[in-house]
Amino acid sequence: MSFLPKKTILGQLEIIEVYDFYDKPVLFSCKNKSGLIFIVVCVDSSDFAEIWLYAPVSSSRFQDINYGAVELRDIFTNTEDAFVYLVEIPYEDGLNAIVKPIDCQEIQEDYLPSLGQIIELENNSNNEIELIAKYKKREIIDLILQFPDEETKEAPVGELGLILYSLQEILDAIGQIKLGKSASHIIQPEVKEQTQIVISGVFSGSFGMRLEGTVYTEDTLGLDESFLGQCLKEFIQLINLGATQDELQAKLNILNQKTARKYTEFLKALTRIGISKLHIDWASPEHPKKTGEIELETVRKALDIIGKTKIKAEAEIRVNVKLVQINYKNRKTTLQEVGSRKTYKCLIADSAINDVETICKASVYEATIQDYVILSAVVGKEKHGYELLGLKLSTSPEFTEVKS
């Protein structure tokens, strides 16, 4: 038996929040495809059916309810349209639910909550996220921006939009890597299809956003993790690494240049919006909740580390070069590609230090060079650097005369 009625005048319902749970949600909010919101409570049961009250609420009253400004009893006895729906859901599958509107004043006294009870979303949403993921069969992410003023219940649109946009692009970039695609290529449609997330609601404490993605079907339930789940795990790990330099740099080198750049944009948006801390809760239908958290001071330190991080390119460069200049003391050399104006200003790696001891301008060499990117403090800006990994005299026949 489904606890949500189907094919009734209430429409196609989906859960927004679960406030109380006993074997199943017994107090929750839901909405239909038209956006009509209901607060729902299980009030009784018989030998044949369960009995529920559905109180329709406007979006503004829904916010007041979640802030604890409306008593639970008042939600049902004083609705904006002066009626509620009494819903009987049969235990037997295949039987239709019975839905009838009744005047608020006609609700049985023993169906009503006690006086003084309220719903406080900020105290319940994080505890119930696993239940919501299970019953909605979706990845559920609560992204919570905590501000210095804990009473703040709003956020600037521009910075908020950039936070959400860059988060989606981070997940896309991680997905690109996990599918074995080149990080330099445009994100493939099959990646975006699996990593897409949507925003389904906002809540207080200070400013929270409910994000959802990946609808599980009966065929996909029981799998270890969804593709989006794998990407979210990497993102949560990034957040929790904070400003741990070696581990953060190593992780970004695994996730590659595009992810590092998008993560930089995400962190910079957090600094601009003025948060004191970011908190993330994430749950899947068959996995326990995972959390991520990073404070503003750590965000700034992480940005400084990323700005100095060398993100290695996907492949090493092998090219025939001639020496332009070398500085043994600073371990730097400039090499020019033979037959081209392209030059490589390289740091000399430990692996190449012996190779350059006898280097001269008259000879042609085969160089192995690591290309890397250093992300600057300016979003979207980056510069390429090179490291000489190895050097040997070229064996190409066209350079035999030069070498002799």
XYZ file of C-alpha atoms in Angstrom:
404
model
C 0.000 0.000 0.000
C 1.296 3.448 -0.910
C 0.794 6.133 1.740
C 0.311 8.728 -1.045
C -3.108 8.533 -2.745
C -3.036 8.110 -6.499
C -5.445 9.171 -9.244
C -7.475 11.498 -7.017
C -8.470 15.169 -7.130
C -5.339 15.914 -5.088
C -3.260 15.284 -8.199
C 0.104 13.574 -8.613
C 1.833 14.059 -5.274
C 5.476 14.121 -4.251
C 6.974 14.623 -0.795
C 8.668 17.915 0.093
C 9.662 17.235 3.719
C 9.126 14.478 6.286
C 8.586 15.835 9.821
C 7.687 12.661 11.709
C 8.196 9.006 10.869
C 6.862 5.739 12.288
C 7.445 2.835 9.883
C 6.484 5.398 7.218
C 6.051 9.187 7.098
C 3.140 10.122 9.373
C 3.566 13.904 9.269
C 4.918 15.476 6.109
C 4.482 18.113 3.424
C 3.883 17.351 -0.230
C 2.868 19.078 -3.430
C 1.202 18.190 -6.701
C 2.325 18.993 -10.238
C 0.338 22.246 -10.167
C 2.383 23.412 -7.183
C -0.396 23.132 -4.579
C 1.158 22.343 -1.188
C -0.370 20.176 1.542
C 0.555 19.498 5.155
C -0.431 15.900 5.839
C -0.948 13.925 9.053
C -2.025 10.336 9.640
C -4.918 10.506 12.125
C -6.496 7.047 12.372
C -6.767 3.545 10.935
C -9.462 0.918 10.597
C -9.497 -2.732 9.571
C -9.617 -1.642 5.932
C -7.896 1.718 5.538
C -5.700 4.450 6.953
C -7.174 7.912 7.477
C -5.235 11.081 6.738
C -5.871 14.833 6.835
C -4.562 16.967 3.965
C -4.466 20.712 4.734
C -3.893 22.903 1.631
C -1.481 25.792 2.330
C -0.165 28.706 0.291
C 3.577 29.034 -0.324
C 3.816 32.003 2.070
C 2.041 30.121 4.867
C 4.212 27.090 4.124
C 7.298 29.217 4.856
C 5.714 30.426 8.118
C 4.957 26.817 9.054
C 8.559 25.787 8.426
C 9.824 28.694 10.538
C 7.691 27.432 13.430
C 5.374 30.463 13.258
C 2.148 28.410 12.958
C 0.943 25.830 15.484
C 0.446 22.348 14.060
C -3.157 22.262 15.278
C -3.862 25.628 13.627
C -2.637 24.295 10.267
C -5.709 22.030 10.165
C -8.315 24.016 12.111
C -7.653 27.341 10.409
C -6.755 26.754 6.760
C -6.825 29.669 4.341
C -9.848 28.213 2.528
C -11.547 26.901 5.701
C -11.504 23.233 4.649
C -9.230 20.177 4.619
C -9.330 16.884 2.745
C -10.164 13.686 4.629
C -8.421 10.862 2.787
C -9.004 7.136 3.314
C -6.360 4.903 1.720
C -7.342 1.193 1.560
C -4.783 -1.385 2.639
C -5.672 -3.571 -0.321
C -3.775 -2.728 -3.483
C -5.914 -1.834 -6.456
C -8.637 -0.105 -4.476
C -9.019 3.635 -4.978
C -8.484 6.128 -2.176
C -11.532 8.079 -1.003
C -11.045 11.842 -0.827
C -13.630 14.276 0.497
C -13.362 17.930 1.559
C -14.643 18.746 5.046
C -15.053 22.024 6.881
C -12.262 22.724 9.374
C -14.850 22.972 12.144
C -16.042 19.428 11.370
C -12.720 17.713 12.073
C -13.000 15.202 14.903
C -11.242 16.407 18.043
C -9.205 13.208 18.383
C -7.871 13.745 14.841
C -6.256 17.068 15.788
C -2.707 17.588 17.119
C -2.254 18.794 20.665
C -1.979 22.498 21.425
C 1.458 24.089 21.347
C 3.108 21.780 18.794
C 4.965 23.376 15.879
C 7.038 22.307 12.883
C 10.599 23.604 12.788
C 12.175 22.598 9.512
C 15.732 23.492 10.434
C 15.590 20.958 13.268
C 14.079 18.203 11.150
C 15.190 18.447 7.515
C 18.706 17.126 8.016
C 17.550 14.242 10.238
C 14.963 13.105 7.702
C 16.977 13.393 4.490
C 17.648 9.647 4.334
C 13.918 8.927 4.623
C 13.101 11.445 1.915
C 15.724 9.906 -0.391
C 14.266 6.474 0.250
C 10.647 7.411 -0.382
C 11.312 9.701 -3.339
C 13.881 7.226 -4.737
C 16.216 10.105 -5.565
C 19.593 11.549 -4.669
C 18.778 14.313 -2.152
C 21.209 17.157 -1.399
C 20.648 19.879 1.175
C 22.967 22.815 0.482
C 22.951 25.099 3.525
C 24.559 28.560 3.491
C 25.139 29.704 7.053
C 25.536 33.476 7.444
C 27.117 35.444 10.320
C 23.619 36.705 11.089
C 21.835 33.445 11.846
C 18.450 35.118 11.341
C 19.186 35.701 7.635
C 16.580 33.936 5.514
C 17.441 35.340 2.085
C 20.393 35.323 -0.331
C 21.507 37.562 -3.249
C 20.336 36.141 -6.563
C 23.553 36.793 -8.512
C 25.946 35.015 -6.169
C 23.405 32.297 -5.411
C 23.005 31.623 -9.124
C 26.774 31.345 -9.561
C 27.018 28.891 -6.653
C 24.395 26.615 -8.216
C 25.756 27.022 -11.750
C 29.332 26.222 -10.752
C 28.167 23.253 -8.627
C 26.449 21.755 -11.664
C 29.569 22.350 -13.757
C 31.757 20.686 -11.106
C 29.573 17.566 -11.226
C 29.636 17.634 -15.044
C 33.448 17.907 -15.082
C 33.850 15.074 -12.569
C 31.454 12.980 -14.638
C 33.538 13.644 -17.743
C 36.610 12.258 -15.982
C 34.745 9.227 -14.625
C 33.543 8.301 -18.101
C 37.133 8.444 -19.328
C 36.540 11.436 -21.588
C 39.179 14.083 -22.191
C 38.839 16.973 -19.734
C 39.616 19.413 -22.552
C 36.596 18.357 -24.593
C 33.081 19.760 -24.387
C 31.015 17.932 -21.747
C 29.250 15.066 -23.484
C 25.402 14.940 -23.474
C 25.466 11.475 -21.869
C 27.438 12.971 -18.965
C 25.073 15.911 -18.437
C 22.066 13.617 -18.588
C 23.375 11.607 -15.635
C 24.785 14.460 -13.530
C 21.881 16.920 -13.743
C 20.489 18.192 -10.450
C 17.381 20.323 -9.854
C 16.326 22.632 -7.040
C 13.073 21.561 -5.419
C 12.774 23.841 -2.414
C 14.336 26.310 0.011
C 14.321 26.445 3.796
C 15.765 28.437 6.678
C 18.787 27.966 8.880
C 20.320 30.295 7.571
C 19.445 29.721 3.883
C 18.991 26.160 2.710
C 18.302 24.700 -0.703
C 16.978 21.215 -1.439
C 18.553 19.754 -4.584
C 17.586 16.471 -6.198
C 18.832 14.234 -8.954
C 18.810 10.687 -10.368
C 15.447 9.028 -10.011
C 16.000 5.392 -9.059
C 13.812 2.778 -10.708
C 13.166 -0.746 -9.466
C 15.933 -1.907 -11.829
C 18.508 0.523 -10.429
C 17.665 0.058 -6.731
C 20.174 -2.258 -5.105
C 23.075 -0.925 -7.172
C 26.092 0.283 -5.224
C 25.838 3.899 -6.382
C 24.354 5.921 -9.187
C 26.684 7.745 -11.548
C 25.601 11.046 -9.985
C 26.235 9.517 -6.570
C 29.837 8.781 -7.553
C 30.304 12.396 -8.660
C 28.686 13.750 -5.486
C 31.026 11.618 -3.376
C 34.034 13.229 -5.082
C 32.549 16.698 -4.521
C 31.879 16.021 -0.824
C 35.474 14.795 -0.471
C 36.711 18.035 -2.060
C 34.706 20.089 0.449
C 35.953 18.049 3.398
C 39.588 18.275 2.299
C 39.255 21.995 3.031
C 42.714 23.557 2.885
C 44.779 20.404 3.445
C 47.396 21.302 0.845
C 48.929 17.986 -0.244
C 45.634 16.089 -0.304
C 43.722 18.905 -2.022
C 46.367 19.284 -4.725
C 46.511 15.518 -5.260
C 42.719 15.295 -5.544
C 42.555 18.170 -8.055
C 45.232 16.521 -10.174
C 43.097 13.371 -10.294
C 39.935 15.329 -11.146
C 41.843 17.460 -13.658
C 42.009 21.055 -14.816
C 38.348 21.701 -15.649
C 37.116 20.475 -12.269
C 39.742 22.588 -10.492
C 38.646 25.699 -12.385
C 34.945 25.125 -11.663
C 35.687 24.403 -8.010
C 37.562 27.712 -7.869
C 34.487 29.515 -9.223
C 32.300 27.754 -6.648
C 34.544 28.763 -3.729
C 34.847 32.350 -4.931
C 31.050 32.608 -5.141
C 30.895 31.488 -1.495
C 33.233 34.324 -0.490
C 31.187 36.903 -2.409
C 27.855 35.877 -0.918
C 29.284 36.414 2.561
C 28.705 33.061 4.266
C 30.334 32.016 7.524
C 30.067 28.318 6.658
C 28.766 25.929 3.988
C 27.126 22.709 5.147
C 26.019 19.910 2.799
C 23.913 16.842 3.565
C 23.544 14.182 0.885
C 21.606 10.908 0.956
C 20.751 8.171 -1.544
C 17.831 5.727 -1.366
C 19.967 2.867 -0.069
C 22.905 4.675 1.537
C 23.299 6.615 4.803
C 23.663 10.372 4.851
C 27.061 11.899 4.072
C 27.995 15.424 5.074
C 30.438 18.072 3.909
C 31.356 21.309 5.633
C 33.749 24.181 5.038
C 34.115 27.521 6.839
C 34.823 30.861 5.163
C 38.406 31.082 6.440
C 39.087 27.604 5.044
C 37.496 28.595 1.717
C 39.991 31.461 1.403
C 42.934 29.213 2.272
C 41.755 26.607 -0.248
C 41.548 29.270 -2.954
C 45.137 30.289 -2.192
C 46.290 26.676 -2.448
C 44.413 26.072 -5.703
C 45.886 29.293 -7.123
C 49.358 27.820 -6.676
C 48.520 24.272 -7.701
C 50.050 22.749 -10.794
C 47.356 20.737 -12.540
C 49.100 18.242 -14.781
C 47.948 17.874 -18.374
C 46.591 14.542 -19.532
C 49.676 13.625 -21.589
C 53.346 14.392 -21.605
C 54.852 16.235 -24.582
C 57.680 14.625 -26.570
C 59.307 17.052 -28.972
C 62.618 17.708 -30.733
C 64.220 20.868 -29.350
C 67.373 22.961 -29.277
C 68.743 24.787 -26.271
C 68.113 28.538 -26.048
C 69.421 29.093 -22.533
C 69.873 27.304 -19.212
C 70.283 28.387 -15.590
C 71.655 25.539 -13.509
C 71.368 27.473 -10.238
C 67.637 28.144 -10.605
C 67.066 24.853 -12.458
C 65.386 26.555 -15.394
C 65.874 26.183 -19.110
C 64.354 27.551 -22.312
C 64.017 25.128 -25.227
C 62.840 25.855 -28.753
C 60.964 23.321 -30.846
C 62.919 22.476 -34.012
C 61.258 23.908 -37.113
C 58.953 26.123 -35.050
C 58.946 29.325 -33.058
C 57.387 27.509 -30.113
C 59.480 27.759 -26.947
C 59.175 25.929 -23.647
C 60.337 27.683 -20.488
C 60.819 24.682 -18.236
C 61.641 23.908 -14.662
C 64.173 21.074 -14.613
C 62.827 18.048 -12.733
C 65.062 15.782 -10.638
C 64.668 13.117 -13.314
C 66.299 15.407 -15.920
C 69.041 17.083 -13.880
C 71.724 14.647 -15.073
C 70.480 14.871 -18.669
C 71.206 18.612 -18.901
C 74.767 18.496 -17.513
C 76.285 18.348 -20.988
C 73.562 20.082 -23.001
C 74.797 22.434 -25.746
C 73.224 24.773 -28.283
C 74.641 22.952 -31.295
C 72.736 19.706 -30.808
C 69.124 18.611 -31.281
C 67.491 16.797 -28.369
C 64.362 14.781 -27.801
C 62.687 16.330 -24.748
C 59.997 14.860 -22.536
C 58.031 17.768 -21.090
C 55.145 17.809 -18.623
C 52.525 20.433 -19.420
C 50.640 21.794 -16.415
C 48.237 24.607 -15.597
C 48.453 27.061 -12.712
C 45.086 28.574 -11.826
C 45.361 32.270 -11.029
C 43.349 34.080 -8.380
C 41.182 35.572 -11.147
C 38.346 33.209 -12.016
C 38.677 31.656 -15.427
C 42.293 32.740 -15.897
C 45.114 30.252 -16.029
C 48.646 30.001 -17.306
C 50.546 27.051 -18.682
C 53.861 25.966 -17.293
C 56.311 23.277 -18.298
C 58.619 20.882 -16.484
C 61.466 19.088 -18.233
C 61.246 15.417 -17.256
C 63.907 13.984 -19.527
C 66.338 14.888 -22.310
C 68.369 12.818 -24.773
C 70.088 13.366 -28.103
C 67.626 13.018 -30.953
C 67.899 9.848 -33.040
C 65.804 11.208 -35.912
C 67.729 10.786 -39.223
C 67.092 14.398 -40.323
C 69.122 15.660 -37.375
C 72.155 13.373 -37.848
C 74.117 16.051 -39.697
C 73.428 18.615 -36.984
C 74.693 16.275 -34.275
C 77.866 15.156 -36.071
